[in-house]
mmCIF file with all atom_site columns, C-alpha atoms and ligand atoms in Angstrom:
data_model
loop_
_atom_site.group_PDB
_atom_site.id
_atom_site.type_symbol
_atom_site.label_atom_id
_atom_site.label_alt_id
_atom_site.label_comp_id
_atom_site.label_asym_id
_atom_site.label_entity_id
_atom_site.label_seq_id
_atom_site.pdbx_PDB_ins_code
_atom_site.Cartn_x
_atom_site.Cartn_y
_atom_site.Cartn_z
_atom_site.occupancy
_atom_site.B_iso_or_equiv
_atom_site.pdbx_formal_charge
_atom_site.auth_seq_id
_atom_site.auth_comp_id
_atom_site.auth_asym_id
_atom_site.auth_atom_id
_atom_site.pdbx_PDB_model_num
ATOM   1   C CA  . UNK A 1 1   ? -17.986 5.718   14.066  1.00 47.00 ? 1   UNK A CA  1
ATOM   2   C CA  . UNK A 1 2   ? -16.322 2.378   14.935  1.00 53.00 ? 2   UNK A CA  1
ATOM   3   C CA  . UNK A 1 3   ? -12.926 4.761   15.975  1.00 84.00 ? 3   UNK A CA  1
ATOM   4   C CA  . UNK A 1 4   ? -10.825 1.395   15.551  1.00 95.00 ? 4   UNK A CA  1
ATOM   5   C CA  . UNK A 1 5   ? -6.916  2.335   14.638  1.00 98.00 ? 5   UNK A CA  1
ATOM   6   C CA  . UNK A 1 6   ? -5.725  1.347   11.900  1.00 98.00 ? 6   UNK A CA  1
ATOM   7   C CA  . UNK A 1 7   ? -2.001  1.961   10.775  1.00 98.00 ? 7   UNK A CA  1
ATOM   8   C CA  . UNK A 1 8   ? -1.531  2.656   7.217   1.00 98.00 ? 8   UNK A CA  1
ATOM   9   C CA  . UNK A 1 9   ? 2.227   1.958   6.458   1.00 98.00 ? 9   UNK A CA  1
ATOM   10  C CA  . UNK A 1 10  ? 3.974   2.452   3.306   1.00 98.00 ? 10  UNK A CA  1
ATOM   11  C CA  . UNK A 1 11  ? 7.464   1.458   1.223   1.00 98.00 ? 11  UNK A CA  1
ATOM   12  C CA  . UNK A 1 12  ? 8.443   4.322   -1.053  1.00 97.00 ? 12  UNK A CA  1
ATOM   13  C CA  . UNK A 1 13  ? 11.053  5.692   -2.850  1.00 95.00 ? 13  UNK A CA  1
ATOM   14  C CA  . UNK A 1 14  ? 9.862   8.504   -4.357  1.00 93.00 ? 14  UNK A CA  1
ATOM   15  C CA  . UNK A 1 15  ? 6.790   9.553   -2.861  1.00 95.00 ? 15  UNK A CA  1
ATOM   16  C CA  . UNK A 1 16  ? 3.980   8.099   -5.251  1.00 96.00 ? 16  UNK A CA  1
ATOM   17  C CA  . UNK A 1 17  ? 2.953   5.676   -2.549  1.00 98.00 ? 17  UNK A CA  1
ATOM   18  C CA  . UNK A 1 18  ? 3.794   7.718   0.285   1.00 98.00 ? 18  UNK A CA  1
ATOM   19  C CA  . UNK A 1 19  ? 0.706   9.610   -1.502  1.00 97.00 ? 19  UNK A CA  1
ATOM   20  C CA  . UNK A 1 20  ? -1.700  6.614   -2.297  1.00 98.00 ? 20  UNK A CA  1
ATOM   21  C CA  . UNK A 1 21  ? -0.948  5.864   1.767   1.00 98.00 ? 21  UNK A CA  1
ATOM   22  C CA  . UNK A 1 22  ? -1.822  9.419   2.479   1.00 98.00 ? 22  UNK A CA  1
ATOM   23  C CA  . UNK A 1 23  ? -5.030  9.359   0.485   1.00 98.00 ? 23  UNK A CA  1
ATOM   24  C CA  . UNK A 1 24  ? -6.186  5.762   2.466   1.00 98.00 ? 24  UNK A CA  1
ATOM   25  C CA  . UNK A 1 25  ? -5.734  7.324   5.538   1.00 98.00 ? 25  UNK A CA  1
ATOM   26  C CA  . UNK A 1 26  ? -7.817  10.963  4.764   1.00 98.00 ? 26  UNK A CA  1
ATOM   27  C CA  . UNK A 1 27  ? -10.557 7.937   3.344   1.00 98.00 ? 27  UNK A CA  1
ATOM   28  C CA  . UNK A 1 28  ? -10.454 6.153   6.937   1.00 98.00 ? 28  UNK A CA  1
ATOM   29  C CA  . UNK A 1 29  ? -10.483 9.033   8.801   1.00 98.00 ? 29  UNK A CA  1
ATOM   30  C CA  . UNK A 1 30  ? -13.546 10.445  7.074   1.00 98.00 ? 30  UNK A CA  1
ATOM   31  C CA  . UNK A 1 31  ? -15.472 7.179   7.942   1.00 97.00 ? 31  UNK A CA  1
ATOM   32  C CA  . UNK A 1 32  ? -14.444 7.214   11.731  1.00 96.00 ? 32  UNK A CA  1
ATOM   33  C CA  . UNK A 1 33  ? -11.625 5.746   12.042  1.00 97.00 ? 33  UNK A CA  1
ATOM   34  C CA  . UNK A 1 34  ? -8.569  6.748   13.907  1.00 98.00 ? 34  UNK A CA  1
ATOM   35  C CA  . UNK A 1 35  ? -5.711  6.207   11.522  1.00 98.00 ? 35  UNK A CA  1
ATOM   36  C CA  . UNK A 1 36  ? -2.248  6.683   11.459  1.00 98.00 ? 36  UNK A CA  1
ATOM   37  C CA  . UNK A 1 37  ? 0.037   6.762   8.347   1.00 98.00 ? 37  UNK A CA  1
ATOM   38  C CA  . UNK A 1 38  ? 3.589   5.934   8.418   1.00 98.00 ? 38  UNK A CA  1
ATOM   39  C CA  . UNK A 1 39  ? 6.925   5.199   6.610   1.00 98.00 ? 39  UNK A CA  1
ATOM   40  C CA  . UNK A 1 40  ? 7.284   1.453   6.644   1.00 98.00 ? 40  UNK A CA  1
ATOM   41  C CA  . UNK A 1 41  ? 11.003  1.973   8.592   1.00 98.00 ? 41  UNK A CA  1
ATOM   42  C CA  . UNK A 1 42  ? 9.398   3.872   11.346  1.00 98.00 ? 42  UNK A CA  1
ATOM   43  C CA  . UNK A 1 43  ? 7.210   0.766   12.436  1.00 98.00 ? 43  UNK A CA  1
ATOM   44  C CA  . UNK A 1 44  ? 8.435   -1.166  15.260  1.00 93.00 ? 44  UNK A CA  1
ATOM   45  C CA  . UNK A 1 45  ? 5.399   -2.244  17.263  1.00 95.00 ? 45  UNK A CA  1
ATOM   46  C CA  . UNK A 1 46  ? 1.554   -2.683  15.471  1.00 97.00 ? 46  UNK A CA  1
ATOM   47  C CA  . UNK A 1 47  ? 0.026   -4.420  18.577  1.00 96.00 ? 47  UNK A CA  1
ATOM   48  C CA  . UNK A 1 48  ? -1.248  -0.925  19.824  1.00 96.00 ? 48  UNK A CA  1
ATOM   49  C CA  . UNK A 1 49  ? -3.276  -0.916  16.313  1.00 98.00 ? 49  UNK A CA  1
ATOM   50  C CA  . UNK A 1 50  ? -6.381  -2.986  15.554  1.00 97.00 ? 50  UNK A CA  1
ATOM   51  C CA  . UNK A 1 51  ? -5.957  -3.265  11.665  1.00 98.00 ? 51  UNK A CA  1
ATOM   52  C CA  . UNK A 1 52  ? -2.540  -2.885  9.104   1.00 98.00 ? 52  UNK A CA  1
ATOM   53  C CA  . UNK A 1 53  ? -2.754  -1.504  5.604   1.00 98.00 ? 53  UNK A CA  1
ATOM   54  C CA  . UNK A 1 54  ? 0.945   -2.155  3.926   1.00 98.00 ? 54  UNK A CA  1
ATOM   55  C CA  . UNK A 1 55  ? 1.604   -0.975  0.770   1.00 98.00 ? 55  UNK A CA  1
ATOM   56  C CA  . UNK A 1 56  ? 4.640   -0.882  -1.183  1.00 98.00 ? 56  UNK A CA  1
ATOM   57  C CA  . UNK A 1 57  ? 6.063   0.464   -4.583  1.00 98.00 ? 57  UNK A CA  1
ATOM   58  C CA  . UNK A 1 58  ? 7.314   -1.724  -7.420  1.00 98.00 ? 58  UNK A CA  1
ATOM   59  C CA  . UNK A 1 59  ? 10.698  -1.691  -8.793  1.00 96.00 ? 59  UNK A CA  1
ATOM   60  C CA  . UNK A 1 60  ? 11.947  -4.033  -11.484 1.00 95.00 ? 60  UNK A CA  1
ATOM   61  C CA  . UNK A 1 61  ? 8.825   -6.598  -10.456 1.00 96.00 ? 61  UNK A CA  1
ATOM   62  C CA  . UNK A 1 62  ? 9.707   -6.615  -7.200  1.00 97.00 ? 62  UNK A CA  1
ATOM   63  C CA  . UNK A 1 63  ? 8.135   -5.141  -4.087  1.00 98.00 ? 63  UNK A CA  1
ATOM   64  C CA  . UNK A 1 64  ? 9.610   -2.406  -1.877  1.00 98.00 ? 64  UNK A CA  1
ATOM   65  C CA  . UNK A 1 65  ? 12.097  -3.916  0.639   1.00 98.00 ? 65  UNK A CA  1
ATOM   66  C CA  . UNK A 1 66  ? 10.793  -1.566  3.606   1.00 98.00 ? 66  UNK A CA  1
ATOM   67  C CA  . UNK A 1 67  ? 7.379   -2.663  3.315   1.00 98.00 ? 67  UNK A CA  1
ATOM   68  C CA  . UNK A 1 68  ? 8.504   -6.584  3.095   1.00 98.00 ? 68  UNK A CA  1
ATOM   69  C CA  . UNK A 1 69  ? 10.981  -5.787  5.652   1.00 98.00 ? 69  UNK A CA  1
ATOM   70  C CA  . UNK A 1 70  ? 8.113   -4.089  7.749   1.00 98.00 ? 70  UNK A CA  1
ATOM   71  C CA  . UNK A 1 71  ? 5.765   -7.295  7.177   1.00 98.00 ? 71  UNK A CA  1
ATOM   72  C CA  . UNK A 1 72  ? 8.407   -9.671  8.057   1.00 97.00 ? 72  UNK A CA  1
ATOM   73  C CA  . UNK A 1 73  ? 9.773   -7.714  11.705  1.00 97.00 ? 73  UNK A CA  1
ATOM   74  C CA  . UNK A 1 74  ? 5.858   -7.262  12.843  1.00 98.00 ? 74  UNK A CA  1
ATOM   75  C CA  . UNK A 1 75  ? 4.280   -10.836 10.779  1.00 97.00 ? 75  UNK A CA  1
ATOM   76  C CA  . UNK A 1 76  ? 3.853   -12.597 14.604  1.00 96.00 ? 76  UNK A CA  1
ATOM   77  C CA  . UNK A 1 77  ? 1.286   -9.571  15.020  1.00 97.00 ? 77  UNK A CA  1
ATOM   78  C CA  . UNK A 1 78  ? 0.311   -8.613  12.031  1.00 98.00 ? 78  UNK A CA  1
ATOM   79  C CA  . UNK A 1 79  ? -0.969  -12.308 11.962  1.00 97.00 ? 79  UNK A CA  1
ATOM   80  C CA  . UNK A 1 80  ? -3.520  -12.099 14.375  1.00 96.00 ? 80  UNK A CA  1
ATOM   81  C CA  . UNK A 1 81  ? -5.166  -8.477  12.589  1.00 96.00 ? 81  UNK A CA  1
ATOM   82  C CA  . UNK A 1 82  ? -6.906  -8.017  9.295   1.00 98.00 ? 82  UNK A CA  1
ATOM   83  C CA  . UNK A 1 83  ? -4.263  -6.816  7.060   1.00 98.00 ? 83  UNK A CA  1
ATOM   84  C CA  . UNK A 1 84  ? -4.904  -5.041  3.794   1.00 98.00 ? 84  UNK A CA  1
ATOM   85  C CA  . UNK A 1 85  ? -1.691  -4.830  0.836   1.00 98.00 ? 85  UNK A CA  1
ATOM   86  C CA  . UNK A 1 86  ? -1.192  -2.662  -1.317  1.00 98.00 ? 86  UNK A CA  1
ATOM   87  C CA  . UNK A 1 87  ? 1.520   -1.927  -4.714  1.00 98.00 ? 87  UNK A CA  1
ATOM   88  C CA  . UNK A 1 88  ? 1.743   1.071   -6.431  1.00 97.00 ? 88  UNK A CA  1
ATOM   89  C CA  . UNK A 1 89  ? 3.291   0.423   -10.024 1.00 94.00 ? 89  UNK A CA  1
ATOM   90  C CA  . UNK A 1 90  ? 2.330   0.239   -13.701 1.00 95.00 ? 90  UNK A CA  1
ATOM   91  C CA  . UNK A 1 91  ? 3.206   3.596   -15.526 1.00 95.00 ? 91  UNK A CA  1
ATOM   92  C CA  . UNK A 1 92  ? 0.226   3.137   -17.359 1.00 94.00 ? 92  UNK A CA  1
ATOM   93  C CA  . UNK A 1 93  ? -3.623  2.831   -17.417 1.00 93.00 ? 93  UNK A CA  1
ATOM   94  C CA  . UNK A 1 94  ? -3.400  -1.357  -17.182 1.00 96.00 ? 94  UNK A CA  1
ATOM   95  C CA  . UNK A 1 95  ? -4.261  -1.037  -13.049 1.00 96.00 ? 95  UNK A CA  1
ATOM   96  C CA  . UNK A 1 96  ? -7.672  0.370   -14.090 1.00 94.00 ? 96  UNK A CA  1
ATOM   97  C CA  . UNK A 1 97  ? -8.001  -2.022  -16.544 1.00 96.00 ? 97  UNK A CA  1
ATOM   98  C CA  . UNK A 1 98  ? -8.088  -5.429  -15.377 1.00 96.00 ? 98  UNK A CA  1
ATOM   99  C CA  . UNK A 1 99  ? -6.890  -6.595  -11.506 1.00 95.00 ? 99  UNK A CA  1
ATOM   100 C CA  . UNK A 1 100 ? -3.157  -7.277  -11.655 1.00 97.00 ? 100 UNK A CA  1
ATOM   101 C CA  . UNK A 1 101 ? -2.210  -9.838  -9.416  1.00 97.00 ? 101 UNK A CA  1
ATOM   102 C CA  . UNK A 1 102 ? 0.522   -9.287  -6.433  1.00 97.00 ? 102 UNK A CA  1
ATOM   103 C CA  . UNK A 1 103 ? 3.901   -9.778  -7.302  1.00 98.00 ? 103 UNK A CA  1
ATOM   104 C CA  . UNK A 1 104 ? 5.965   -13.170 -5.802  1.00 96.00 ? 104 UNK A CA  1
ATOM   105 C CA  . UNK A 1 105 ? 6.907   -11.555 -2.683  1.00 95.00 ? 105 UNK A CA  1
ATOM   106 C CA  . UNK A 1 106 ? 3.623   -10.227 -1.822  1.00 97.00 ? 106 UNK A CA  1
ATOM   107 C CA  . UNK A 1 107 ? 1.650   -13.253 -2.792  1.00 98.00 ? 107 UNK A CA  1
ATOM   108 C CA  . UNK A 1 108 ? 3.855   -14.852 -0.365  1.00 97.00 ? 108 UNK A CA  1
ATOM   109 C CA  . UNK A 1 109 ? 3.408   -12.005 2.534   1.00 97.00 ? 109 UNK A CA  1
ATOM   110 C CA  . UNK A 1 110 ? -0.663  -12.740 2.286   1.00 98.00 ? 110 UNK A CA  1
ATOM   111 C CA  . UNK A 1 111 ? -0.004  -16.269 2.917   1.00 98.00 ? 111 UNK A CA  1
ATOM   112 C CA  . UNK A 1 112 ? 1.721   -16.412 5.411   1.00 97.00 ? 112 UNK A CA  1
ATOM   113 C CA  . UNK A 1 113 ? 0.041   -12.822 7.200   1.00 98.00 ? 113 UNK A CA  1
ATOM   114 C CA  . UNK A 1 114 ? -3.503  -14.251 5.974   1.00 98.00 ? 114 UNK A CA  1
ATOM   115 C CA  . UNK A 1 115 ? -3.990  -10.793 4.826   1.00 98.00 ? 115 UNK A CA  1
ATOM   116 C CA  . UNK A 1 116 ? -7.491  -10.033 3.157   1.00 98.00 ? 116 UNK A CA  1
ATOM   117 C CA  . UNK A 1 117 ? -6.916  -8.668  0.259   1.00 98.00 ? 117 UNK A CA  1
ATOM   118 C CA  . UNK A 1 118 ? -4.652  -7.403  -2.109  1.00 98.00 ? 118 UNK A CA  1
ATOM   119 C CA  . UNK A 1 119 ? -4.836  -4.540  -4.662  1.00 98.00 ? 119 UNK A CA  1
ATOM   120 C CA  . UNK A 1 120 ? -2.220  -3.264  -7.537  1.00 98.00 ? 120 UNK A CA  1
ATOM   121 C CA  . UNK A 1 121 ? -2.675  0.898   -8.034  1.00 98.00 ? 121 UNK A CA  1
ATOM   122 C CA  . UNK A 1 122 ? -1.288  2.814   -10.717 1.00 98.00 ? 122 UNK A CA  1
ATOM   123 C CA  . UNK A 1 123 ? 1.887   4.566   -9.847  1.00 97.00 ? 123 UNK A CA  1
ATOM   124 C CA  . UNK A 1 124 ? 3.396   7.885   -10.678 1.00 96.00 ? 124 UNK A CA  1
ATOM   125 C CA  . UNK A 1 125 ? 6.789   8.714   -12.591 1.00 92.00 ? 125 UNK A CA  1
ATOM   126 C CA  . UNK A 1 126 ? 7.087   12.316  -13.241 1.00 85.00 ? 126 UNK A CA  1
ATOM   127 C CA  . UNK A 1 127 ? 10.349  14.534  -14.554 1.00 84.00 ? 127 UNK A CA  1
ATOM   128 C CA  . UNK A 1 128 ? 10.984  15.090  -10.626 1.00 84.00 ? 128 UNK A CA  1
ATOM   129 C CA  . UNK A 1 129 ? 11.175  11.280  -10.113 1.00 85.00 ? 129 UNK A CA  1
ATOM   130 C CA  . UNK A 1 130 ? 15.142  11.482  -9.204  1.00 85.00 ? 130 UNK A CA  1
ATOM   131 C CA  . UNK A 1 131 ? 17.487  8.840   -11.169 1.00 84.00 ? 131 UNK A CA  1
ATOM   132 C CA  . UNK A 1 132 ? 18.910  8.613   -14.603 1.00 84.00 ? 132 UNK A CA  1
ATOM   133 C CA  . UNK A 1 133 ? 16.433  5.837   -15.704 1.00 84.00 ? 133 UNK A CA  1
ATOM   134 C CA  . UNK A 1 134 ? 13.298  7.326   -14.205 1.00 84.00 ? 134 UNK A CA  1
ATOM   135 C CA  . UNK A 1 135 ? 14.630  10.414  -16.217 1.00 87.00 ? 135 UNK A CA  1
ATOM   136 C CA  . UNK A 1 136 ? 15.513  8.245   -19.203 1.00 85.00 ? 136 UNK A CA  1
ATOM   137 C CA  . UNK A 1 137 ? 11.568  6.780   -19.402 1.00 86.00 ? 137 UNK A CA  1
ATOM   138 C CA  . UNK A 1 138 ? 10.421  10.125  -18.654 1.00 87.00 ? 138 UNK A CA  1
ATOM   139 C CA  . UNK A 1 139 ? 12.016  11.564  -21.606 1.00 87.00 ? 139 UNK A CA  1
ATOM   140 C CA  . UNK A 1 140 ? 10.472  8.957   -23.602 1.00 88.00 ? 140 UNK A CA  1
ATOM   141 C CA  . UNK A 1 141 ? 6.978   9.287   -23.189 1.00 84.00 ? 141 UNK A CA  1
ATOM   142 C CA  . UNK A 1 142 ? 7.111   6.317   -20.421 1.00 85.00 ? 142 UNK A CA  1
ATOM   143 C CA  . UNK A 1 143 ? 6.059   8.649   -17.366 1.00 88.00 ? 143 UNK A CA  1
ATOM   144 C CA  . UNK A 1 144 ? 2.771   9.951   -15.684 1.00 93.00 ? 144 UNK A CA  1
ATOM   145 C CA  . UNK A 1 145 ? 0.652   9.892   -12.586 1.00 94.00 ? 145 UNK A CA  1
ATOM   146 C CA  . UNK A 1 146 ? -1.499  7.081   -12.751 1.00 96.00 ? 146 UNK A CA  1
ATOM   147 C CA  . UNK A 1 147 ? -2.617  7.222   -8.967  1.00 97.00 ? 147 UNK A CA  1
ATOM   148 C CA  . UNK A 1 148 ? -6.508  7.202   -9.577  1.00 97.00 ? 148 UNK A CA  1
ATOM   149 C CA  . UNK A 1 149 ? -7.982  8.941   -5.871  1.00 97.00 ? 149 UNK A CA  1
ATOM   150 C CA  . UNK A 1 150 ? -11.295 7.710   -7.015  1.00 97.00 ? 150 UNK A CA  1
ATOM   151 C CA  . UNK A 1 151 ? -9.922  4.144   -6.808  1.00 98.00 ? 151 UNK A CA  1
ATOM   152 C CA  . UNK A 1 152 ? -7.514  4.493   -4.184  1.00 98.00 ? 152 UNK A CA  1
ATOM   153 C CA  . UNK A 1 153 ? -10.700 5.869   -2.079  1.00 98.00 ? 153 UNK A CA  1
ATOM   154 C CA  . UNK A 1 154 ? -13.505 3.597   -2.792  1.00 98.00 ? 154 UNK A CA  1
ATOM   155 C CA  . UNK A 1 155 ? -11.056 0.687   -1.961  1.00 98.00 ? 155 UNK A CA  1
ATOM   156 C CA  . UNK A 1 156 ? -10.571 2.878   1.633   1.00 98.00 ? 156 UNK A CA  1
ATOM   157 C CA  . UNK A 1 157 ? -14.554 2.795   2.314   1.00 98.00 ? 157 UNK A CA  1
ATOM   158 C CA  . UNK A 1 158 ? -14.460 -1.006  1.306   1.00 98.00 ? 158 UNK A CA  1
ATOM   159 C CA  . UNK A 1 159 ? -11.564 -1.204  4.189   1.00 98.00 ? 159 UNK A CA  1
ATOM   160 C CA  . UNK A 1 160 ? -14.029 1.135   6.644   1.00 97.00 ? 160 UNK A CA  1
ATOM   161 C CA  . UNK A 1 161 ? -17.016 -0.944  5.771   1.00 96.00 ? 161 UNK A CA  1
ATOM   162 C CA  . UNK A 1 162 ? -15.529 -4.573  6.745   1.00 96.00 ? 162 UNK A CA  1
ATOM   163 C CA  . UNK A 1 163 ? -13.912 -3.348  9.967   1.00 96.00 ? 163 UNK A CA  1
ATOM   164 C CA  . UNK A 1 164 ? -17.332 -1.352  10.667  1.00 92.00 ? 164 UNK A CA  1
ATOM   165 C CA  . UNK A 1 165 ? -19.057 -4.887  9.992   1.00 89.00 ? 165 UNK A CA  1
ATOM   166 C CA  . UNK A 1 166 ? -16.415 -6.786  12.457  1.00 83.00 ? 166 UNK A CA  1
ATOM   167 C CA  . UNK A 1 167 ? -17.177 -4.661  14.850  1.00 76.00 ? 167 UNK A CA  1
HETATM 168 C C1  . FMN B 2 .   ? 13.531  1.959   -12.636 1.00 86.60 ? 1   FMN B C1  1
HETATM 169 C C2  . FMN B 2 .   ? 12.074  1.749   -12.431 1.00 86.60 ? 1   FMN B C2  1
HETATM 170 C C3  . FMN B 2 .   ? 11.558  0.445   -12.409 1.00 86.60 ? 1   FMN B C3  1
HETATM 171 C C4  . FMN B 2 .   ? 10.165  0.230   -12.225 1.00 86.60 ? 1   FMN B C4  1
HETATM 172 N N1  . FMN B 2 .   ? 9.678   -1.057  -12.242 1.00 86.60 ? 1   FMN B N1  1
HETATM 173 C C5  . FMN B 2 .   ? 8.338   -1.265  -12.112 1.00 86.60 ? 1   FMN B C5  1
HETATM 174 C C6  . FMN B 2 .   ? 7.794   -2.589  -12.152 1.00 86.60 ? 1   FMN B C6  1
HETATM 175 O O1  . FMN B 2 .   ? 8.493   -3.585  -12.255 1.00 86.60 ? 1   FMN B O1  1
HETATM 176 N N2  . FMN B 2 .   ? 6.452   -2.731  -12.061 1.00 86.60 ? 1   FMN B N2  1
HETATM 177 C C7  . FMN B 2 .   ? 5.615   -1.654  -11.923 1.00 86.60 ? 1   FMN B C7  1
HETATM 178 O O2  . FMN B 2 .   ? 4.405   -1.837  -11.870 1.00 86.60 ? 1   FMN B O2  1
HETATM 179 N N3  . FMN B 2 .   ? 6.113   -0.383  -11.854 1.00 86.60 ? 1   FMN B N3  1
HETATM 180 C C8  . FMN B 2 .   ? 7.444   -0.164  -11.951 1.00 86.60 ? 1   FMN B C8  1
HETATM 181 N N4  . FMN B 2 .   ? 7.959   1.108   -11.877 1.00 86.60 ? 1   FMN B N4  1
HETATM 182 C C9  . FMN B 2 .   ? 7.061   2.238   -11.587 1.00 86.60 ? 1   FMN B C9  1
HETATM 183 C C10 . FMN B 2 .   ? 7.053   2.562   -10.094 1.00 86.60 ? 1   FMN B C10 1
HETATM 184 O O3  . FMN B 2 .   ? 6.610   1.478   -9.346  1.00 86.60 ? 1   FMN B O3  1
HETATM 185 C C11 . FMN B 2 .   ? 6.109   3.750   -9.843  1.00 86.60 ? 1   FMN B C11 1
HETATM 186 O O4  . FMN B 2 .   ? 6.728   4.888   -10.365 1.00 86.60 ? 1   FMN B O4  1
HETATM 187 C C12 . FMN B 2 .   ? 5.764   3.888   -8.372  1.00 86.60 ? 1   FMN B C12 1
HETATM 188 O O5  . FMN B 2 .   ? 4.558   4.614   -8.238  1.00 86.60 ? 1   FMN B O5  1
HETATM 189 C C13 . FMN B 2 .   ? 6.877   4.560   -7.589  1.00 86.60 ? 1   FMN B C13 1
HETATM 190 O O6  . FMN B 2 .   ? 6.502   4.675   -6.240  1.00 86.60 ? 1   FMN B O6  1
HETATM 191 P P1  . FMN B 2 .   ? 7.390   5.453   -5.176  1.00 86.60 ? 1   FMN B P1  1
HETATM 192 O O7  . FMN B 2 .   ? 7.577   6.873   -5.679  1.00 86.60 ? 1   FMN B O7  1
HETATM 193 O O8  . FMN B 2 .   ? 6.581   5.397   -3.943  1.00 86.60 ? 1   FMN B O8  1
HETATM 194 O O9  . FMN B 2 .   ? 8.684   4.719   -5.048  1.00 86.60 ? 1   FMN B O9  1
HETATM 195 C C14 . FMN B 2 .   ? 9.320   1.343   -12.043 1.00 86.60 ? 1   FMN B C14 1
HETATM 196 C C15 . FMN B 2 .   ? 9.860   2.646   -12.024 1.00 86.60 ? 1   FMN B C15 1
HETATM 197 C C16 . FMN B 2 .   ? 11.210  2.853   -12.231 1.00 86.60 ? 1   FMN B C16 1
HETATM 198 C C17 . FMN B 2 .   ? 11.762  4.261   -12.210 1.00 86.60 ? 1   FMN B C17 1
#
């Protein structure tokens, strides 16, 4: 038990990442940790946490504007913690296949953050997802839930084990 607090934030639209955000912070709780998970908006203030995952959905290649907005506000502290990213995106089984690099925006967040690491997670589409496109896709075979636990989980211990290591 290192019982370090971490905040797991996330930028969603419809949910998927809220879920993958969710499921990192069951992971870190399991190993000891006292973590808190919240919507990117709702985070003014990380200096009374000792480690930041961020993670954000991907629309149109970009990266959710509350989780850069979130990086940017809090970046003077979020500089001086370890600082995991995360996107949830590709429709498809291509996240499990090979690493898929972050997108502009983020790539440019872990500069300038110095954040460890980054991962890209399968996302989820589903007939619920609300909007005419997301429909559209749906309709056309393009949808799914490709948000692995397994994955999203092991990369949670590998989060647990480098904090437990620091301490
Ligand atoms: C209109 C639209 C555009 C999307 N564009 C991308 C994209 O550029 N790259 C990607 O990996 N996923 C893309 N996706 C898939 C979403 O990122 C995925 O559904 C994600 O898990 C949604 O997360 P959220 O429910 O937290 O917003 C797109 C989905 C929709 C509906």
């Amino acid at each position: 038990m290192t019982g370090k607090r971490v905040l797991v934030a996330y930028g969603s639209k419809h949910g998927a990442t809220a879920g993958i955000a969710a499921e990192i912070g069951r992971t870190l709780r399991e190993d000891g940790l006292d973590a808190v998970v919240l919507p990117a908006d709702d985070v003014d203030d990380v200096r009374s946490f000792d480690a930041v995952v961020l993670g954000g959905s991907l629309y149109a290649g970009r990266w959710s504007g509350k989780a850069r907005h979130c990086a940017e506000r809090n970046q003077n502290y979020l500089r001086h913690r370890p600082v995991w990213l995360f996107s949830s995106g590709p429709v498809d089984s291509s996240a499990e296949r090979h690493e898929i690099p972050p997108v502009p925006a983020v790539a440019e967040q872990m500069e300038r953050l110095g954040a460890r690491e980054h991962v890209t997670f399968g996302g989820s589409l589903t007939a619920s997802t609300p909007g005419l496109l997301a429909k559209a896709l749906v309709r056309h075979g393009k949808g799914g839930d490709f948000r692995n636990p397994e994955r999203i989980r092991t990369w949670a211990h590998h989060i647990s084990s480098e904090l437990a290591e620091a301490a």
